[in-house]
Coordinates of C-alpha atoms in Angstrom, one line a residue:
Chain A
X24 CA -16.3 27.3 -50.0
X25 CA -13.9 26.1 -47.1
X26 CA -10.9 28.2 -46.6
X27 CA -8.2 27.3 -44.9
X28 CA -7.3 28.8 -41.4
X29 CA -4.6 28.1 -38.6
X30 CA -6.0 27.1 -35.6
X31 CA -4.3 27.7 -32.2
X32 CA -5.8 25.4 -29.3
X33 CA -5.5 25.2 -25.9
X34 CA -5.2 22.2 -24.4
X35 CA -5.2 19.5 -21.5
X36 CA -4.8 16.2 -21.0
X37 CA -4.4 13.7 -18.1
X38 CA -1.3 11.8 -19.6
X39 CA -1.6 8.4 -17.4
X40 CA -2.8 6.1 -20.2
X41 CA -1.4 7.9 -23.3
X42 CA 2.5 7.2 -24.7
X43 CA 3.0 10.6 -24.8
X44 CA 2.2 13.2 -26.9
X45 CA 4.4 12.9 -30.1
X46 CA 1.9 10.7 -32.7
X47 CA 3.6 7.0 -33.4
X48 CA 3.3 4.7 -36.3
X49 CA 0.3 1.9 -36.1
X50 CA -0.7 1.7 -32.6
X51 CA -0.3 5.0 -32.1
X52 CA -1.9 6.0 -28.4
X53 CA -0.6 9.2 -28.2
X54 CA -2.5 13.1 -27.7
X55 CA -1.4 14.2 -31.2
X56 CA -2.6 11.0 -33.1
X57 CA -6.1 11.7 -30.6
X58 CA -6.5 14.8 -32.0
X59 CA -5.5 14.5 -35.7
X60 CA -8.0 11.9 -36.0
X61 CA -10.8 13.7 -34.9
X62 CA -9.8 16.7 -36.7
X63 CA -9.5 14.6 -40.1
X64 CA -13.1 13.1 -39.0
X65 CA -14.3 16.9 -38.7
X66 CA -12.6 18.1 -41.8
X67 CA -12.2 14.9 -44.0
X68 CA -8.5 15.7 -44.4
X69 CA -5.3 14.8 -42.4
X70 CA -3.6 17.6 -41.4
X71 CA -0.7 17.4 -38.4
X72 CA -1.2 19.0 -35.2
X73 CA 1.8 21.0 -34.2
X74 CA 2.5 21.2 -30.2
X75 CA 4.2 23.7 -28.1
X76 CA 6.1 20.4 -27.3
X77 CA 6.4 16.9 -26.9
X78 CA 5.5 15.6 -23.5
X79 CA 6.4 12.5 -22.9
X80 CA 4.3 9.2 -21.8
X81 CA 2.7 9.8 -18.8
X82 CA 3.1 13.5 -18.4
X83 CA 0.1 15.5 -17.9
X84 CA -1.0 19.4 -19.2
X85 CA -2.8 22.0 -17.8
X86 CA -2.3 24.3 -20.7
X87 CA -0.6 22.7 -23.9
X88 CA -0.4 24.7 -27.3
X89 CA -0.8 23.6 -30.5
X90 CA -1.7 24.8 -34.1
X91 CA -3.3 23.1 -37.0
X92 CA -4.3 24.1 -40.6
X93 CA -7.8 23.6 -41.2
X94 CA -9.9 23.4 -44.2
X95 CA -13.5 24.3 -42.7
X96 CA -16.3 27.1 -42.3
X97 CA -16.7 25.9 -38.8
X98 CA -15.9 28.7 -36.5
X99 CA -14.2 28.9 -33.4
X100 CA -16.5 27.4 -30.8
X101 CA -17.8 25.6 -33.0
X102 CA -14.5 23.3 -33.7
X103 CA -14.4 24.0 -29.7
X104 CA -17.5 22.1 -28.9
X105 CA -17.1 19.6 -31.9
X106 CA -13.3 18.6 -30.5
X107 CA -14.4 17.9 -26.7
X108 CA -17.3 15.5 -28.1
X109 CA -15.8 13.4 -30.3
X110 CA -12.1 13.5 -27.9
X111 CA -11.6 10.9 -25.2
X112 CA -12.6 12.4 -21.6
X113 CA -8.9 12.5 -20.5
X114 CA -8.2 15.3 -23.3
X115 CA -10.3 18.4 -23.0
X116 CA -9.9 22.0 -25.2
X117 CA -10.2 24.9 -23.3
X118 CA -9.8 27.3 -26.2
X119 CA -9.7 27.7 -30.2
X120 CA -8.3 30.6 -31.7
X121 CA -8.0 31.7 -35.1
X122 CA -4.2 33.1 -35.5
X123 CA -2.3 34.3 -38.5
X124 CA -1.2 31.9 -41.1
X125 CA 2.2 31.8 -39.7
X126 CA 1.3 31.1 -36.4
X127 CA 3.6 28.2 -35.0
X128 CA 3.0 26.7 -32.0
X129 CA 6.7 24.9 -31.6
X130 CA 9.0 27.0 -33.5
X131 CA 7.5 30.9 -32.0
X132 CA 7.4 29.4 -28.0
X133 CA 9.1 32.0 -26.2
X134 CA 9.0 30.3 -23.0
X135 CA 7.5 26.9 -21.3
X136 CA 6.4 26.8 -17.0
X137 CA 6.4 22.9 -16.2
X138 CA 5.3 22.1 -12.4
X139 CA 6.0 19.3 -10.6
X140 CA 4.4 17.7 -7.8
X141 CA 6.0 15.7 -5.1
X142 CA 4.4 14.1 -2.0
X143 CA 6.5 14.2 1.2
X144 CA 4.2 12.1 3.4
X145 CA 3.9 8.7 3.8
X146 CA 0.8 8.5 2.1
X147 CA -0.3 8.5 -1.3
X148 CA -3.1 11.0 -1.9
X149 CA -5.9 9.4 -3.0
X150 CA -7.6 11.7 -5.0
X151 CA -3.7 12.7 -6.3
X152 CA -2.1 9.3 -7.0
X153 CA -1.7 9.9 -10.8
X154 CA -0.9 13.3 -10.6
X155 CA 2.0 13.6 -7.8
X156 CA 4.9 10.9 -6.9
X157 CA 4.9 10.0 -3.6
X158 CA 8.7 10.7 -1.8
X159 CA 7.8 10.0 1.4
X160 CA 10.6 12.0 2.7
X161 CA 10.7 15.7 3.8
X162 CA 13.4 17.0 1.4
X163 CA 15.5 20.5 2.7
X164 CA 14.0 23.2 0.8
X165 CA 17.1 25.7 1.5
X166 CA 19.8 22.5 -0.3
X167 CA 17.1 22.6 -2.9
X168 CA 16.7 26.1 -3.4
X169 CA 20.2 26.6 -3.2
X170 CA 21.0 23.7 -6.0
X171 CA 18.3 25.3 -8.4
X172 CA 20.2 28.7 -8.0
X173 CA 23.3 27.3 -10.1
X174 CA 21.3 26.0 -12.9
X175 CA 19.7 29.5 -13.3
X176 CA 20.9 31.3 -16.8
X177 CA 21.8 29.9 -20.1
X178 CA 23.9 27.1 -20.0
X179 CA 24.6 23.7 -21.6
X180 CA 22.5 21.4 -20.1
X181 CA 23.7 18.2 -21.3
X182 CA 24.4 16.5 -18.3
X183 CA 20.5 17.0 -17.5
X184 CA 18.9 15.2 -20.7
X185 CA 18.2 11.5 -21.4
X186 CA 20.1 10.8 -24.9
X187 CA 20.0 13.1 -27.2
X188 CA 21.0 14.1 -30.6
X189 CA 24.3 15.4 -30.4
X190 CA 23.9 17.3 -33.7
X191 CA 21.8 19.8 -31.9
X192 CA 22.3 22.6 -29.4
X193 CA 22.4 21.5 -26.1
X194 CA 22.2 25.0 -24.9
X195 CA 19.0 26.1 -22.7
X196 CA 18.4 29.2 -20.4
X197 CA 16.5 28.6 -17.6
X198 CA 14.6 31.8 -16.0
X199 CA 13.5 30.6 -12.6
X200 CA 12.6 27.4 -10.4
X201 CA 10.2 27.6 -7.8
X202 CA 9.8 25.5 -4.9
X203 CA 6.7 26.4 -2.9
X204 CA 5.5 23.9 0.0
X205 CA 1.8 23.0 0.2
X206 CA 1.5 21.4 3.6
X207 CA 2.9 17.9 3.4
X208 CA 3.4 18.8 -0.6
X209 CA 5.7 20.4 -2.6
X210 CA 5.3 22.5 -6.0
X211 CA 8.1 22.9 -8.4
X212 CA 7.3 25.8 -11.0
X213 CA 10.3 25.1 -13.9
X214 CA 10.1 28.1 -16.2
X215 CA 12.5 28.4 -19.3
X216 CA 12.9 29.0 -23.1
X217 CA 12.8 25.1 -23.7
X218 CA 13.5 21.5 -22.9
X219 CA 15.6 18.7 -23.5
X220 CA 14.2 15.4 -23.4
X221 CA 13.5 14.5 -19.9
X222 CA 15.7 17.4 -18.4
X223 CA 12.3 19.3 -16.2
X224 CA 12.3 15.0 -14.5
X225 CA 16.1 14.9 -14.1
X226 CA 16.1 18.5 -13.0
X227 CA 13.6 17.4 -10.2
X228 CA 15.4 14.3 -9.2
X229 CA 18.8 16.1 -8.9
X230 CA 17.2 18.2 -6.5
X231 CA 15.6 16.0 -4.3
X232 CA 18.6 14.3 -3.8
X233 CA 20.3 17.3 -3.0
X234 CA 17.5 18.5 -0.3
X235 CA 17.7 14.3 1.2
X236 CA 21.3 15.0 1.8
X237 CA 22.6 12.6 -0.4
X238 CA 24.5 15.2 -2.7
X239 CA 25.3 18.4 -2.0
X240 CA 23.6 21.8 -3.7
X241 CA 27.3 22.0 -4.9
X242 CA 27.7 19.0 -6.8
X243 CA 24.5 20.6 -9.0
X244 CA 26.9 23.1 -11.0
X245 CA 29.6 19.9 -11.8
X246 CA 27.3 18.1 -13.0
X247 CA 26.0 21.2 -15.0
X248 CA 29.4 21.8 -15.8
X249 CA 31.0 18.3 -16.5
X250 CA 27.9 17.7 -18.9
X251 CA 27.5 13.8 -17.8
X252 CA 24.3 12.9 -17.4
X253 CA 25.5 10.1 -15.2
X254 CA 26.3 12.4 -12.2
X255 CA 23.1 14.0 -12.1
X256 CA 20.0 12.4 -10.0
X257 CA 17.6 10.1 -10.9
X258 CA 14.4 10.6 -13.4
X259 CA 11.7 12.1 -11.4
X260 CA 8.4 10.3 -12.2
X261 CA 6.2 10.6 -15.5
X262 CA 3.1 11.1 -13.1
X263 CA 4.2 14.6 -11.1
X264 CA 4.7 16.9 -13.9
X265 CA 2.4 18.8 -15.9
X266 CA 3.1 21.1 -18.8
X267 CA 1.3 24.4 -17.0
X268 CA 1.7 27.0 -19.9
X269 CA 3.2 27.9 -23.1
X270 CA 4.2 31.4 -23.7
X271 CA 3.9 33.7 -27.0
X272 CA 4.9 37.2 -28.4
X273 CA 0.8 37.6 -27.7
X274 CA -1.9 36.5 -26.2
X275 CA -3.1 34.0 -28.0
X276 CA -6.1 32.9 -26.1
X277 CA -6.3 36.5 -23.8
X278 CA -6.8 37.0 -20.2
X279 CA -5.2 34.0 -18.5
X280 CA -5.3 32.1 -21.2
X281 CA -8.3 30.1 -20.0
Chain B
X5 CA -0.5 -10.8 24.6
X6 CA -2.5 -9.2 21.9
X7 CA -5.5 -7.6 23.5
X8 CA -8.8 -6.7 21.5
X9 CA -8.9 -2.8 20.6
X10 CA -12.0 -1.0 19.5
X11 CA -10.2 1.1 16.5
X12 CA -11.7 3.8 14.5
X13 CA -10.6 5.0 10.9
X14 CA -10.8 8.0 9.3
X15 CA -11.1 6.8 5.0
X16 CA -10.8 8.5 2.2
X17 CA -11.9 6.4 -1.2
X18 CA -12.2 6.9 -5.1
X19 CA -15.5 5.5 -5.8
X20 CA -15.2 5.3 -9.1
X21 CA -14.5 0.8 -9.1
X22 CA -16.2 -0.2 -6.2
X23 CA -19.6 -1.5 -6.0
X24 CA -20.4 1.0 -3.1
X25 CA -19.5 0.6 0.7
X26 CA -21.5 -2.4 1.9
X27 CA -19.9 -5.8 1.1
X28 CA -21.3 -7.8 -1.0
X29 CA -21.6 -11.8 -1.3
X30 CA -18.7 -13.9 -3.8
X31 CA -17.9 -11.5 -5.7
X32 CA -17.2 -9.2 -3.3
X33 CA -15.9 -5.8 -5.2
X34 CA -16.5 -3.1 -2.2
X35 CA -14.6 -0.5 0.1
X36 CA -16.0 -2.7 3.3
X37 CA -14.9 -5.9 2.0
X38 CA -11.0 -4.4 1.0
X39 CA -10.7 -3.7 4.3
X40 CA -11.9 -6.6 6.3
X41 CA -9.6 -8.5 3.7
X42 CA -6.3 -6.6 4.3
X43 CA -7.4 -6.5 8.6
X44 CA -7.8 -10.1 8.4
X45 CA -4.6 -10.5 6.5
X46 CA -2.7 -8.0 9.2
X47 CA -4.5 -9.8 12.3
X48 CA -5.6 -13.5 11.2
X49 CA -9.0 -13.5 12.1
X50 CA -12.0 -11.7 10.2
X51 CA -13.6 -8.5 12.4
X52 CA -16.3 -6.9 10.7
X53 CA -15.7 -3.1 9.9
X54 CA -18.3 -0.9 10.8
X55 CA -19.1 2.6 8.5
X56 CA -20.6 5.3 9.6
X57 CA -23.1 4.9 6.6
X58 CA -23.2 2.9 3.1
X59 CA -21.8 4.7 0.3
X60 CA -23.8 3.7 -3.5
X61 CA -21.5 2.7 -6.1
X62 CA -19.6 5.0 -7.4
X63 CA -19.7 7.7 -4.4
X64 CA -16.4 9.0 -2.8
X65 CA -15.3 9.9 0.3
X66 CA -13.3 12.3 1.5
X67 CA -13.8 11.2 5.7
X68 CA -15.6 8.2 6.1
X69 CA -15.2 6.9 9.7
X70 CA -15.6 3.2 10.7
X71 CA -14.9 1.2 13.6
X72 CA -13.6 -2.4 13.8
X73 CA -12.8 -4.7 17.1
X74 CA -9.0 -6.2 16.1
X75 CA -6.7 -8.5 18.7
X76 CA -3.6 -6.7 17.9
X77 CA -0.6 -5.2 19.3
X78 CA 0.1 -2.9 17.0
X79 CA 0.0 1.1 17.2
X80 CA -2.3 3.1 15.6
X81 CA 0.2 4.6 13.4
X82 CA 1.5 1.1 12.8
X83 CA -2.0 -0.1 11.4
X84 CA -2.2 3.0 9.8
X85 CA 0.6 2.3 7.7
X86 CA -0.2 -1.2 7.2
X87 CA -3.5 -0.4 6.0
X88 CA -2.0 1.9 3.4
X89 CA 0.9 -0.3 2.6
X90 CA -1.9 -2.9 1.2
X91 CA -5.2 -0.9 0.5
X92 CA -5.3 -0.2 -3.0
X93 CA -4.3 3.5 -4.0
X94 CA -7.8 4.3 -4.4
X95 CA -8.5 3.4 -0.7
X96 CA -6.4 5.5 1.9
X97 CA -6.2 5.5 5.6
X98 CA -5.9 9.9 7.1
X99 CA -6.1 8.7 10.4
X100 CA -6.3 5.7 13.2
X101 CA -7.5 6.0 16.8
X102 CA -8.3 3.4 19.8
X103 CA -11.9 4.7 21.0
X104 CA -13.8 3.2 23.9
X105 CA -15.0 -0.3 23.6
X106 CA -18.7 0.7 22.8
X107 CA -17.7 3.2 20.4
X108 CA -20.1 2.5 17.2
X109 CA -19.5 4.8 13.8
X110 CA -22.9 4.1 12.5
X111 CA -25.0 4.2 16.0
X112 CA -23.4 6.9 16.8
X113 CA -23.0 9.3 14.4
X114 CA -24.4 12.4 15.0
X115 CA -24.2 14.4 11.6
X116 CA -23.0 13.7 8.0
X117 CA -21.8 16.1 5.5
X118 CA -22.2 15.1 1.5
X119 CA -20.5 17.4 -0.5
X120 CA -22.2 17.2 -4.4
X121 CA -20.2 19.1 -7.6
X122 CA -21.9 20.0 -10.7
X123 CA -19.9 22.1 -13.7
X124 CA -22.8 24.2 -15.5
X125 CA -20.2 24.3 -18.3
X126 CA -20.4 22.0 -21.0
X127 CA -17.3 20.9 -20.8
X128 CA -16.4 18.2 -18.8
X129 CA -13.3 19.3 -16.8
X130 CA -10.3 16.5 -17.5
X131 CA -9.1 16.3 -13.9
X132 CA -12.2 16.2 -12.1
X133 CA -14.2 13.9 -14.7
X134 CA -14.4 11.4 -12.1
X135 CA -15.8 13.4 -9.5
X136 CA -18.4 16.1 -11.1
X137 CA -21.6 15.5 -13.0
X138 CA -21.1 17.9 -16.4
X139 CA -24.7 19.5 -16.5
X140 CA -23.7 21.5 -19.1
X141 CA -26.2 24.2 -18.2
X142 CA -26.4 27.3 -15.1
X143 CA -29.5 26.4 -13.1
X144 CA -30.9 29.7 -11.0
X145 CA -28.9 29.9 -7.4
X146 CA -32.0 31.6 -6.4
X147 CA -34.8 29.0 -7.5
X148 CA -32.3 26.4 -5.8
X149 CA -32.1 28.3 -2.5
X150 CA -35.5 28.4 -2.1
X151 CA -36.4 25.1 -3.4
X152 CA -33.9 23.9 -0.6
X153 CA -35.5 25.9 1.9
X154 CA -38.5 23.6 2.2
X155 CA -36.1 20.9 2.7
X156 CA -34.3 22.0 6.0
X157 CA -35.8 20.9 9.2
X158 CA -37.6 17.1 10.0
X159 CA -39.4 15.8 7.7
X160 CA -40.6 12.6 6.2
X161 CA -38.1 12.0 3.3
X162 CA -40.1 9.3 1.7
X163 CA -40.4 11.7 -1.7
X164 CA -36.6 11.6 -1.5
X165 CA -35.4 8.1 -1.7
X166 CA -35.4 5.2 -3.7
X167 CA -36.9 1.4 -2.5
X168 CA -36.7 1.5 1.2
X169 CA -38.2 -0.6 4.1
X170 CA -41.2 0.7 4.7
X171 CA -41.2 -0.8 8.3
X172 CA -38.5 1.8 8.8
X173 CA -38.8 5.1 9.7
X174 CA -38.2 7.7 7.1
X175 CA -38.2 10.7 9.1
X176 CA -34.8 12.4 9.1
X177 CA -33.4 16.0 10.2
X178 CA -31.5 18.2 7.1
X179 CA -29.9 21.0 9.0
X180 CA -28.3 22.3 6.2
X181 CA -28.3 22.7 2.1
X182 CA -25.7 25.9 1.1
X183 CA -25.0 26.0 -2.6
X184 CA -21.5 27.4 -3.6
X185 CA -20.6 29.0 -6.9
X186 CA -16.8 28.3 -7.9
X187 CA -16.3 30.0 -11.2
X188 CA -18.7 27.8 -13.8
X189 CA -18.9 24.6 -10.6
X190 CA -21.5 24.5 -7.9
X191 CA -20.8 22.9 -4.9
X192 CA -23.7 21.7 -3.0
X193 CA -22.7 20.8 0.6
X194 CA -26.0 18.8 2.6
X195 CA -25.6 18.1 6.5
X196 CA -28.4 15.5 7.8
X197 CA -28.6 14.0 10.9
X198 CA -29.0 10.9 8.1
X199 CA -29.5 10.4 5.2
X200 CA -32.4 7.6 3.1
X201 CA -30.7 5.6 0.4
X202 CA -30.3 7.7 -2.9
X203 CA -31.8 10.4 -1.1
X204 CA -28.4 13.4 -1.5
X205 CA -28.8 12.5 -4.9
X206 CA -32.1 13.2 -5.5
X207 CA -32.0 16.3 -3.7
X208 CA -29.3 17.5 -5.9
X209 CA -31.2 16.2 -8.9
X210 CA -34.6 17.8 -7.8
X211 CA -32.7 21.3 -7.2
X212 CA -30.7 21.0 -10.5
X213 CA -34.5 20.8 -12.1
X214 CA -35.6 23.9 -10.2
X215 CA -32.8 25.7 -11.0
X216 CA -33.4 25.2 -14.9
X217 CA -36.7 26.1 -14.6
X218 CA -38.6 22.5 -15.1
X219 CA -40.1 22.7 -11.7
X220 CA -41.3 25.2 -9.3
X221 CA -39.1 26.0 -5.9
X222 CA -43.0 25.4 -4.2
X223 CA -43.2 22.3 -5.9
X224 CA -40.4 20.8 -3.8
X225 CA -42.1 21.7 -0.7
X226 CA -45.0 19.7 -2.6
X227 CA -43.1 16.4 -3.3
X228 CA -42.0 16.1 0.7
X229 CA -45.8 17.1 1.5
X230 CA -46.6 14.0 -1.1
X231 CA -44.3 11.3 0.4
X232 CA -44.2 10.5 -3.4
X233 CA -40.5 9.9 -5.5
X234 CA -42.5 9.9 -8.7
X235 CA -42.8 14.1 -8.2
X236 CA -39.4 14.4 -7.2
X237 CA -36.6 14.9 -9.8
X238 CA -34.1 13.0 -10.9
X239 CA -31.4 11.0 -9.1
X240 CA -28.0 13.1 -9.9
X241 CA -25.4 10.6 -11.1
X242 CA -23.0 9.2 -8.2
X243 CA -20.0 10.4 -9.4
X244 CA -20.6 13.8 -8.3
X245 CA -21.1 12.5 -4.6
X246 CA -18.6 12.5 -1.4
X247 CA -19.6 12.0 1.5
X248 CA -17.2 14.6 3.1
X249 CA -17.2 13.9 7.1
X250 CA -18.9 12.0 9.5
X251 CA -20.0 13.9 13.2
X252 CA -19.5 12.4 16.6
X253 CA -20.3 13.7 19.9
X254 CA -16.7 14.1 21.1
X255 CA -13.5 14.3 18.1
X256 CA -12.1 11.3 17.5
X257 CA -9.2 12.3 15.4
X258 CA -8.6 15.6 16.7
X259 CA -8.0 19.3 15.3
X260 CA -9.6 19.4 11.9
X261 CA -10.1 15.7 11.9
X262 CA -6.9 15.2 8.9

């Protein structure tokens, strides 16, 4: 007899040809509505799959969590091994867990790393191309860096989110931005308790402008502070950002999480 | 005046959509012909361009090098970003040089690297699924290495290749086969003074088969004694194939060649 267990997974996906990962009604082409219909093909039940967070179309991850309830005696490698068959190439599992019936991937994340890839060359990487956007422009790390301190801490970040419902909290705290320079490329490593809709891309595009000169690091905390969304920068590129790790009160997977 | 300049690139491609190097006849679907089209395009008259070697369908490269006679006035930095404006993003351009007028990046070249990756894990990683064959199983370094070790030197690679001219010599120099472990991937890097067609992959396919115990390390050693491809092993699938970077007598991009 079947009992029913909540299943943590780890996951990853390449994001290019998916509408995100929140599941939509018929023609749904998203990572949730990938995975619930495999699981429901393993199980013979729908159950939904509950993510760290919704990524949005085009958006890649290196380490996405999400829980499901699942009626089956499979064990854990088992649904590991069953999963990466039947799942389209682009989305692989790197881990099932077993975790306690409460277990909830959205509503228990402590904290979220997003990273973001930006080519300063003329060039698009080849072997890159859907996984970085292509500036072409050498942006000043110290503006950047500088910019990023001001939206450090807990604030309101309305004026870096793409319509939202106004009902809810707009209040975030954001624990560090990292910008480390890979030869011709650049790394940003977003870290914080959670995400508006779009805010890591507009986050991103703010401070490019602001390391091109065309705003100054300044002008960062007004717009954090005037909470209009039309004086911040530009929406960074789907392709660039990945969703590198979801944080718990434990280890759900151990080690590194791998 | 435009005057006619012997110019050599240095190409990096996805393999993945092309029908190899080598153009083909009407419906032309290869890295050779994407280039002659966009040269002719820059310079109004067709020059053939010259690889330093064919590439199968489905191979990569990370530092192909051709040569190709164009009646131009541009730079090299100004064809370079031609080239790249108009390749495909699959196709990109590192590096162009003028060379002397008899330069020749097939005659000439002295050495080619391949670079082959194989994950023993079993599962396929997402953002490499283009560019590793998923085994799915840990073949013995140790069988490998020795298997490989009949290889090195100049031999008769007849065993090693698939349908060739047999008015052509098939006597080649391998001066090198290291295999690398990187956490569950092996990276098999294979320096030649040339290379028969198919004949990497066959190599890699006839060590993986070592390494998992089908064959013997001696029986390698046998198969290039028997100038007979029936005793060899299999041919490893192209996706795991680059060809990584082609040798000349003198550098013709300078420093690392990037």
């Amino acid at each position: 007899m079947a009992v029913k267990k909540n299943m943590a997974l780890l996951i990853q996906y390449d994001g290019s040809r998916y509408d995100g990962w929140q599941r939509q009604g018929n023609t749904d082409n998203t990572i949730q509505g990938r995975l619930e219909t495999v699981l429901e093909k393993m199980t013979g039940s729908f159950q939904e799959v509950h993510g760290s967070g919704r990524t949005d179309a085009g958006v890649h991850a290196l380490g996405q969590v999400a829980n499901v309830h699942l009626n089956t005696d499979m064990k854990e490698e088992e649904i590991c091994l069953y999963l990466n068959r039947y799942l389209p190439e682009d989305i692989g599992i790197l881990n099932v867990k077993e975790v306690p019936e409460r277990f909830h991937s959205r509503l228990l994340v402590r904290e979220k790393i997003y990273t973001y890839w930006v080519e300063t060359g003329q060039r698009c990487p080849v072997f890159q191309r859907k996984y970085i956007y292509t500036l072409g422009e050498k942006p000043d790390l110290e503006a950047m860096r500088e910019g990023a301190g001001f939206l450090i801490g807990t604030h309101d970040f309305t004026g870096f989110c793409t319509s939202r419902n106004k009902k809810k909290s707009a209040v975030r705290t954001l624990k560090a931005i990292e910008i480390i320079p890979h030869g011709s490329q650049l790394e940003y490593v977003i870290t914080g308790d959670g995400f508006l809709y779009n805010m890591v891309r507009i986050i991103v595009g703010t401070l490019i402008e602001t390391g091109l000169g065309r705003r100054t690091p300044r002008s960062v905390a007004e717009t954090l502070e005037g909470l209009d969304r039309q004086t911040a920068g530009f929406t960074a590129p789907a392709k660039g950002l990945f969703l590198t790790k979801a944080v718990y009160g434990t280890e759900i997977f151990g080690g590194d999480g791998r």
